[in-house]
Amino acid sequence: MVQIEEIRAAFASRLKKSVAAKGIEQWGAGARLSEIAKVTPKAASKWLNGEAMPGPAKMKAIAEALDVKIEWLQYGSGDEPGPSGVRKANEPASADTLSAADLVLEMLEKHGKGLPKEVRQRIASASNEPTNNVITVDFSRPGQVGDEVWIAHYDVRAAMGSGQIPHEYPEMLQDIRVSPKHLRDLGLTFKEHFHLKMITGWGQSMAPTIKDRDPLLVDITIREFTGDGIYLFSHDDMLYVKRLQKKGKDRFKMISDNKHHDPEDIRVDDTHILARVLYVWNGKPV
C-alpha cells in the first residue's frame, strides 16, 4: 500500500516541476503559491516540503495558475509540464481531461498488473460512481432533488480528554453528502449549510454522548459562548471538545460527560471558542 508520506512527496516533486516550468524561482515559490491559493506562505511551504497537500479547490486553482493539467499535478497522470506538457492558457481544461475511471484504470495498468483484468475493470467502474459518505448512517440518505450538499470533513482531532495540540493546517478528508432539510428535521439549527464542518473527537471523556473517534458536525460561525452546550475550543494551546457552562463573569466550567472525569474551572480569557458541536455522527443531537 502506498503510504501517505510517499503520496505527499510525489506531489511535492510535481509541484516543484510545475513551478519551475512556469519560470518561478525556487526562493519565491512559497510566496507565489500562497497568493494563488490564498493561504499563508507557511501553508504553501508545507506543500512544497511534502508535509501536506491542498484540498480540491486549491489544487484546481494551482493547476490553472501554473498551466498544468490537474490530473497530472494531483495524481501524476499524463505528461509532465514542459513544451509538450503545459496546457495553453486558451485551451479548455476539459478538452482531454480523463474521467476518474480512466485515471484509476491507467494507474492500475501501471501498478496493478498482479490483479485480474476483470478486477481492475470493476475497481475503475466503481471510481466513476458518485462519492459516498465517509460514515454510513441513516440520515445521509439522499434528500429531495437538488437538496443535497457537501460538508467538508477535516482531520482536526479534538481531544475529549486532556486535549490535543491542534494542527495548524488541517488536511481535508473525504466530504460528507447530506440533506440540509433532513438535518433540520432532526432538530439542528443553523443559518447556512456552508457554516457546517466535520471534525473527529478522540478519547472517552465525553462518553457515552461522544465516543472515541466519532465524527462531529460543528457550526464554525459560533465563536463565542451562546449558552450551555458542547463546544470545540482551545485552552492553553490544546484543543478540546467539552461541555461548557458559564460560572460567574470570568470563568467557564469545563464538563466531561464521563463521570470518571471531574469538572474543571477555566478562565474565559484563556478559552478560545472555535465552533459549537451540533450533532454526533452516531445519531445523537447535542
mmCIF file of C-alpha atoms in Angstrom:
data_model
loop_
_atom_site.group_PDB
_atom_site.id
_atom_site.type_symbol
_atom_site.label_atom_id
_atom_site.label_comp_id
_atom_site.label_asym_id
_atom_site.label_seq_id
_atom_site.Cartn_x
_atom_site.Cartn_y
_atom_site.Cartn_z
ATOM 1 C CA MET A 1 0.000 0.000 0.000
ATOM 2 C CA VAL A 2 1.290 3.438 -0.894
ATOM 3 C CA GLN A 3 1.938 5.427 2.271
ATOM 4 C CA ILE A 4 0.635 8.977 2.655
ATOM 5 C CA GLU A 5 4.218 10.236 3.007
ATOM 6 C CA GLU A 6 5.061 8.822 -0.433
ATOM 7 C CA ILE A 7 1.966 10.400 -1.980
ATOM 8 C CA ARG A 8 2.829 13.793 -0.486
ATOM 9 C CA ALA A 9 6.475 13.536 -1.572
ATOM 10 C CA ALA A 10 5.459 12.663 -5.137
ATOM 11 C CA PHE A 11 3.013 15.568 -5.211
ATOM 12 C CA ALA A 12 5.685 17.959 -3.888
ATOM 13 C CA SER A 13 8.029 16.844 -6.676
ATOM 14 C CA ARG A 14 5.387 17.504 -9.341
ATOM 15 C CA LEU A 15 4.525 20.855 -7.762
ATOM 16 C CA LYS A 16 8.177 21.949 -7.878
ATOM 17 C CA LYS A 17 8.431 20.888 -11.541
ATOM 18 C CA SER A 18 5.293 22.872 -12.341
ATOM 19 C CA VAL A 19 6.623 25.946 -10.562
ATOM 20 C CA ALA A 20 9.960 25.676 -12.377
ATOM 21 C CA ALA A 21 8.260 25.190 -15.762
ATOM 22 C CA LYS A 22 6.296 28.374 -15.128
ATOM 23 C CA GLY A 23 9.563 30.264 -14.612
ATOM 24 C CA ILE A 24 9.059 30.918 -10.903
ATOM 25 C CA GLU A 25 12.285 30.995 -8.909
ATOM 26 C CA GLN A 26 12.558 28.395 -6.161
ATOM 27 C CA TRP A 27 13.102 31.000 -3.461
ATOM 28 C CA GLY A 28 9.817 32.719 -4.359
ATOM 29 C CA ALA A 29 7.719 29.597 -4.919
ATOM 30 C CA GLY A 30 6.103 29.570 -1.482
ATOM 31 C CA ALA A 31 5.042 33.200 -1.680
ATOM 32 C CA ARG A 32 3.652 32.765 -5.208
ATOM 33 C CA LEU A 33 1.680 29.652 -4.263
ATOM 34 C CA SER A 34 0.278 31.397 -1.208
ATOM 35 C CA GLU A 35 -1.030 34.176 -3.476
ATOM 36 C CA ILE A 36 -2.548 31.685 -5.915
ATOM 37 C CA ALA A 37 -4.268 29.547 -3.283
ATOM 38 C CA LYS A 38 -4.945 32.385 -0.816
ATOM 39 C CA VAL A 39 -3.178 30.666 2.074
ATOM 40 C CA THR A 40 -0.252 31.663 4.276
ATOM 41 C CA PRO A 41 3.309 31.163 2.978
ATOM 42 C CA LYS A 42 3.821 28.607 5.743
ATOM 43 C CA ALA A 43 0.923 26.525 4.427
ATOM 44 C CA ALA A 44 2.333 26.701 0.897
ATOM 45 C CA SER A 45 5.764 25.644 2.145
ATOM 46 C CA LYS A 46 4.188 22.518 3.632
ATOM 47 C CA TRP A 47 3.017 21.556 0.135
ATOM 48 C CA LEU A 48 6.490 22.125 -1.307
ATOM 49 C CA ASN A 49 8.102 20.145 1.516
ATOM 50 C CA GLY A 50 5.741 17.197 1.149
ATOM 51 C CA GLU A 51 4.166 17.720 4.571
ATOM 52 C CA ALA A 52 0.603 18.296 3.312
ATOM 53 C CA MET A 53 -1.499 18.528 0.160
ATOM 54 C CA PRO A 54 -4.039 21.188 -0.854
ATOM 55 C CA GLY A 55 -7.750 20.464 -0.974
ATOM 56 C CA PRO A 56 -9.701 20.148 -4.246
ATOM 57 C CA ALA A 57 -10.464 23.860 -4.760
ATOM 58 C CA LYS A 58 -6.896 24.961 -4.051
ATOM 59 C CA MET A 59 -5.492 22.132 -6.169
ATOM 60 C CA LYS A 60 -7.584 23.344 -9.113
ATOM 61 C CA ALA A 61 -6.502 26.966 -8.598
ATOM 62 C CA ILE A 62 -2.830 25.966 -8.501
ATOM 63 C CA ALA A 63 -3.091 23.797 -11.623
ATOM 64 C CA GLU A 64 -4.797 26.572 -13.577
ATOM 65 C CA ALA A 65 -2.309 29.224 -12.446
ATOM 66 C CA LEU A 66 0.689 27.021 -13.315
ATOM 67 C CA ASP A 67 -0.863 25.922 -16.653
ATOM 68 C CA VAL A 68 -0.685 22.204 -15.894
ATOM 69 C CA LYS A 69 -3.375 19.583 -16.006
ATOM 70 C CA ILE A 70 -4.889 18.913 -12.611
ATOM 71 C CA GLU A 71 -4.813 15.126 -13.110
ATOM 72 C CA TRP A 72 -1.048 15.304 -13.576
ATOM 73 C CA LEU A 73 -0.475 17.646 -10.653
ATOM 74 C CA GLN A 74 -2.641 15.649 -8.256
ATOM 75 C CA TYR A 75 -2.140 12.068 -9.463
ATOM 76 C CA GLY A 76 0.879 12.100 -11.787
ATOM 77 C CA SER A 77 -1.231 11.010 -14.776
ATOM 78 C CA GLY A 78 -0.380 12.324 -18.233
ATOM 79 C CA ASP A 79 2.511 14.457 -19.495
ATOM 80 C CA GLU A 80 4.886 16.394 -17.287
ATOM 81 C CA PRO A 81 4.991 20.187 -17.701
ATOM 82 C CA GLY A 82 7.267 21.345 -20.464
ATOM 83 C CA PRO A 83 6.994 22.315 -24.139
ATOM 84 C CA SER A 84 4.552 19.460 -24.773
ATOM 85 C CA GLY A 85 3.031 19.043 -21.348
ATOM 86 C CA VAL A 86 1.953 22.540 -20.362
ATOM 87 C CA ARG A 87 -1.661 23.382 -21.115
ATOM 88 C CA LYS A 88 -2.018 26.575 -23.147
ATOM 89 C CA ALA A 89 -3.883 29.394 -21.498
ATOM 90 C CA ASN A 90 -6.707 29.367 -24.082
ATOM 91 C CA GLU A 91 -7.051 25.577 -24.172
ATOM 92 C CA PRO A 92 -10.198 24.371 -22.373
ATOM 93 C CA ALA A 93 -9.287 22.463 -19.241
ATOM 94 C CA SER A 94 -11.762 19.730 -20.131
ATOM 95 C CA ALA A 95 -10.572 19.168 -23.712
ATOM 96 C CA ASP A 96 -8.811 15.884 -22.949
ATOM 97 C CA THR A 97 -9.344 15.515 -19.230
ATOM 98 C CA LEU A 98 -9.607 11.893 -18.206
ATOM 99 C CA SER A 99 -12.531 10.642 -16.185
ATOM 100 C CA ALA A 100 -11.949 9.276 -12.700
ATOM 101 C CA ALA A 101 -12.396 5.755 -14.078
ATOM 102 C CA ASP A 102 -9.824 6.413 -16.825
ATOM 103 C CA LEU A 103 -7.311 7.688 -14.271
ATOM 104 C CA VAL A 104 -7.824 4.735 -11.965
ATOM 105 C CA LEU A 105 -7.615 2.295 -14.872
ATOM 106 C CA GLU A 106 -4.410 3.929 -16.074
ATOM 107 C CA MET A 107 -2.840 3.629 -12.615
ATOM 108 C CA LEU A 108 -3.993 0.018 -12.337
ATOM 109 C CA GLU A 109 -2.434 -0.790 -15.718
ATOM 110 C CA LYS A 110 0.880 0.551 -14.424
ATOM 111 C CA HIS A 111 0.853 -0.711 -10.851
ATOM 112 C CA GLY A 112 -1.867 -3.353 -10.636
ATOM 113 C CA LYS A 113 -0.610 -5.933 -13.094
ATOM 114 C CA GLY A 114 -0.989 -8.652 -10.478
ATOM 115 C CA LEU A 115 -4.764 -8.182 -10.466
ATOM 116 C CA PRO A 116 -7.018 -9.967 -12.975
ATOM 117 C CA LYS A 117 -8.301 -7.710 -15.761
ATOM 118 C CA GLU A 118 -11.943 -8.028 -14.654
ATOM 119 C CA VAL A 119 -10.994 -6.932 -11.124
ATOM 120 C CA ARG A 120 -9.212 -3.859 -12.482
ATOM 121 C CA GLN A 121 -12.279 -3.022 -14.560
ATOM 122 C CA ARG A 122 -14.581 -3.302 -11.524
ATOM 123 C CA ILE A 123 -12.330 -1.008 -9.473
ATOM 124 C CA ALA A 124 -12.255 1.546 -12.288
ATOM 125 C CA SER A 125 -16.029 1.366 -12.717
ATOM 126 C CA ALA A 126 -16.563 1.910 -9.006
ATOM 127 C CA SER A 127 -14.490 5.102 -9.141
ATOM 128 C CA ASN A 128 -16.973 6.564 -11.637
ATOM 129 C CA GLU A 129 -19.897 6.171 -9.250
ATOM 130 C CA PRO A 130 -20.962 9.164 -7.114
ATOM 131 C CA THR A 131 -18.851 9.558 -3.998
ATOM 132 C CA ASN A 132 -20.485 8.023 -0.947
ATOM 133 C CA ASN A 133 -20.358 9.231 2.638
ATOM 134 C CA VAL A 134 -17.354 8.609 4.830
ATOM 135 C CA ILE A 135 -19.638 7.231 7.506
ATOM 136 C CA THR A 136 -22.727 5.236 6.530
ATOM 137 C CA VAL A 137 -25.599 6.417 8.683
ATOM 138 C CA ASP A 138 -29.331 6.681 8.194
ATOM 139 C CA PHE A 139 -29.615 10.428 7.815
ATOM 140 C CA SER A 140 -27.068 10.629 4.987
ATOM 141 C CA ARG A 141 -29.553 9.037 2.590
ATOM 142 C CA PRO A 142 -30.437 11.218 -0.448
ATOM 143 C CA GLY A 143 -32.826 14.070 0.274
ATOM 144 C CA GLN A 144 -35.068 15.890 -2.150
ATOM 145 C CA VAL A 145 -33.777 16.514 -5.655
ATOM 146 C CA GLY A 146 -31.345 19.417 -5.511
ATOM 147 C CA ASP A 147 -31.336 19.374 -1.709
ATOM 148 C CA GLU A 148 -28.078 17.508 -1.116
ATOM 149 C CA VAL A 149 -24.932 19.432 -0.257
ATOM 150 C CA TRP A 150 -21.358 18.536 0.598
ATOM 151 C CA ILE A 151 -19.877 19.187 4.032
ATOM 152 C CA ALA A 152 -16.082 19.263 4.320
ATOM 153 C CA HIS A 153 -14.578 16.729 6.732
ATOM 154 C CA TYR A 154 -11.295 17.914 8.240
ATOM 155 C CA ASP A 155 -8.636 15.955 10.094
ATOM 156 C CA VAL A 156 -8.829 18.140 13.186
ATOM 157 C CA ARG A 157 -8.540 15.830 16.151
ATOM 158 C CA ALA A 158 -10.220 17.433 19.129
ATOM 159 C CA ALA A 159 -9.400 15.503 22.272
ATOM 160 C CA MET A 160 -12.168 14.850 24.741
ATOM 161 C CA GLY A 161 -9.684 14.065 27.496
ATOM 162 C CA SER A 162 -6.535 16.011 28.277
ATOM 163 C CA GLY A 163 -6.535 17.862 24.960
ATOM 164 C CA GLN A 164 -4.529 17.615 21.752
ATOM 165 C CA ILE A 165 -2.153 20.017 20.084
ATOM 166 C CA PRO A 166 -4.094 21.427 17.106
ATOM 167 C CA HIS A 167 -2.824 21.042 13.544
ATOM 168 C CA GLU A 168 -2.120 24.467 12.052
ATOM 169 C CA TYR A 169 -3.121 23.321 8.581
ATOM 170 C CA PRO A 170 -5.677 20.513 8.891
ATOM 171 C CA GLU A 171 -5.994 18.117 5.982
ATOM 172 C CA MET A 172 -9.338 17.695 4.292
ATOM 173 C CA LEU A 173 -10.721 14.172 4.275
ATOM 174 C CA GLN A 174 -13.479 12.872 2.016
ATOM 175 C CA ASP A 175 -16.523 15.162 2.075
ATOM 176 C CA ILE A 176 -19.864 14.123 3.550
ATOM 177 C CA ARG A 177 -23.031 14.388 1.433
ATOM 178 C CA VAL A 178 -26.150 15.343 3.393
ATOM 179 C CA SER A 179 -29.548 16.958 3.034
ATOM 180 C CA PRO A 180 -29.872 20.267 4.947
ATOM 181 C CA LYS A 181 -33.625 19.689 5.179
ATOM 182 C CA HIS A 182 -33.057 16.329 6.832
ATOM 183 C CA LEU A 183 -30.589 17.886 9.270
ATOM 184 C CA ARG A 184 -33.196 20.478 10.246
ATOM 185 C CA ASP A 185 -35.816 17.730 10.574
ATOM 186 C CA LEU A 186 -33.508 16.174 13.162
ATOM 187 C CA GLY A 187 -33.707 19.392 15.178
ATOM 188 C CA LEU A 188 -30.419 21.010 14.170
ATOM 189 C CA THR A 189 -30.399 24.796 13.935
ATOM 190 C CA PHE A 190 -28.027 26.587 11.537
ATOM 191 C CA LYS A 191 -28.224 29.514 9.106
ATOM 192 C CA GLU A 192 -26.351 28.156 6.074
ATOM 193 C CA HIS A 193 -25.047 24.702 5.244
ATOM 194 C CA PHE A 194 -21.600 26.077 4.376
ATOM 195 C CA HIS A 195 -21.220 27.066 8.036
ATOM 196 C CA LEU A 196 -21.100 23.350 8.894
ATOM 197 C CA LYS A 197 -17.926 21.253 9.015
ATOM 198 C CA MET A 198 -16.993 17.779 10.213
ATOM 199 C CA ILE A 199 -14.229 17.062 12.729
ATOM 200 C CA THR A 200 -13.233 13.988 14.736
ATOM 201 C CA GLY A 201 -13.391 13.560 18.501
ATOM 202 C CA TRP A 202 -10.751 11.464 20.272
ATOM 203 C CA GLY A 203 -10.847 9.901 23.720
ATOM 204 C CA GLN A 204 -13.527 8.641 26.089
ATOM 205 C CA SER A 205 -14.097 11.532 28.485
ATOM 206 C CA MET A 206 -17.313 12.577 26.685
ATOM 207 C CA ALA A 207 -18.743 9.043 26.555
ATOM 208 C CA PRO A 208 -21.474 7.953 26.235
ATOM 209 C CA THR A 209 -22.518 11.093 24.309
ATOM 210 C CA ILE A 210 -19.401 11.107 22.125
ATOM 211 C CA LYS A 211 -17.272 8.020 21.756
ATOM 212 C CA ASP A 212 -13.664 7.774 20.660
ATOM 213 C CA ARG A 213 -13.210 8.829 17.010
ATOM 214 C CA ASP A 214 -16.841 9.794 16.488
ATOM 215 C CA PRO A 215 -17.197 12.363 13.667
ATOM 216 C CA LEU A 216 -18.814 15.579 14.893
ATOM 217 C CA LEU A 217 -20.878 18.128 12.968
ATOM 218 C CA VAL A 218 -19.946 21.657 14.077
ATOM 219 C CA ASP A 219 -21.021 25.207 13.237
ATOM 220 C CA ILE A 220 -17.867 27.266 12.710
ATOM 221 C CA THR A 221 -19.694 30.615 12.847
ATOM 222 C CA ILE A 222 -20.320 30.193 16.577
ATOM 223 C CA ARG A 223 -17.137 31.687 18.016
ATOM 224 C CA GLU A 224 -18.421 32.735 21.419
ATOM 225 C CA PHE A 225 -20.409 31.222 24.266
ATOM 226 C CA THR A 226 -24.102 31.087 23.310
ATOM 227 C CA GLY A 227 -25.380 29.041 26.233
ATOM 228 C CA ASP A 228 -24.705 25.677 27.837
ATOM 229 C CA GLY A 229 -23.607 23.121 25.265
ATOM 230 C CA ILE A 230 -20.711 21.200 23.740
ATOM 231 C CA TYR A 231 -18.049 23.324 22.064
ATOM 232 C CA LEU A 232 -14.827 22.925 20.137
ATOM 233 C CA PHE A 233 -12.339 25.249 21.808
ATOM 234 C CA SER A 234 -8.681 25.784 22.562
ATOM 235 C CA HIS A 235 -7.304 26.297 26.056
ATOM 236 C CA ASP A 236 -3.618 26.533 26.975
ATOM 237 C CA ASP A 237 -2.708 25.734 23.347
ATOM 238 C CA MET A 238 -4.660 22.464 23.456
ATOM 239 C CA LEU A 239 -7.811 21.537 21.545
ATOM 240 C CA TYR A 240 -10.888 20.196 23.353
ATOM 241 C CA VAL A 241 -14.451 19.067 22.804
ATOM 242 C CA LYS A 242 -16.265 19.549 26.127
ATOM 243 C CA ARG A 243 -19.416 20.915 27.646
ATOM 244 C CA LEU A 244 -19.103 24.500 28.778
ATOM 245 C CA GLN A 245 -21.173 26.306 31.389
ATOM 246 C CA LYS A 246 -20.683 29.911 32.428
ATOM 247 C CA LYS A 247 -19.512 30.270 36.034
ATOM 248 C CA GLY A 248 -19.579 33.893 37.068
ATOM 249 C CA LYS A 249 -18.227 36.599 34.788
ATOM 250 C CA ASP A 250 -14.741 35.311 34.152
ATOM 251 C CA ARG A 251 -14.865 31.514 34.254
ATOM 252 C CA PHE A 252 -16.260 28.514 32.415
ATOM 253 C CA LYS A 253 -16.967 25.159 33.968
ATOM 254 C CA MET A 254 -15.474 22.546 31.606
ATOM 255 C CA ILE A 255 -17.549 19.381 31.961
ATOM 256 C CA SER A 256 -16.969 15.820 30.742
ATOM 257 C CA ASP A 257 -19.994 13.559 30.259
ATOM 258 C CA ASN A 258 -17.928 10.632 31.517
ATOM 259 C CA LYS A 259 -18.493 10.708 35.280
ATOM 260 C CA HIS A 260 -14.954 9.469 35.918
ATOM 261 C CA HIS A 261 -13.675 12.900 34.844
ATOM 262 C CA ASP A 262 -14.186 15.768 37.266
ATOM 263 C CA PRO A 263 -15.347 19.214 36.087
ATOM 264 C CA GLU A 264 -12.683 21.875 35.821
ATOM 265 C CA ASP A 265 -12.869 25.657 36.062
ATOM 266 C CA ILE A 266 -11.077 27.545 33.281
ATOM 267 C CA ARG A 267 -10.719 31.252 32.626
ATOM 268 C CA VAL A 268 -12.861 32.819 29.908
ATOM 269 C CA ASP A 269 -9.912 34.955 28.763
ATOM 270 C CA ASP A 270 -7.801 31.825 28.206
ATOM 271 C CA THR A 271 -10.517 29.997 26.264
ATOM 272 C CA HIS A 272 -10.996 30.470 22.522
ATOM 273 C CA ILE A 273 -14.215 29.001 21.161
ATOM 274 C CA LEU A 274 -13.816 27.747 17.584
ATOM 275 C CA ALA A 275 -17.204 26.131 16.920
ATOM 276 C CA ARG A 276 -20.249 24.625 18.574
ATOM 277 C CA VAL A 277 -20.969 20.897 18.234
ATOM 278 C CA LEU A 278 -24.444 20.336 16.779
ATOM 279 C CA TYR A 279 -24.534 16.617 16.097
ATOM 280 C CA VAL A 280 -22.571 13.453 16.744
ATOM 281 C CA TRP A 281 -22.325 11.280 13.621
ATOM 282 C CA ASN A 282 -23.778 8.353 15.561
ATOM 283 C CA GLY A 283 -27.314 9.714 15.587
ATOM 284 C CA LYS A 284 -27.149 11.951 18.670
ATOM 285 C CA PRO A 285 -28.097 15.651 18.609
ATOM 286 C CA VAL A 286 -26.368 17.604 21.385
#
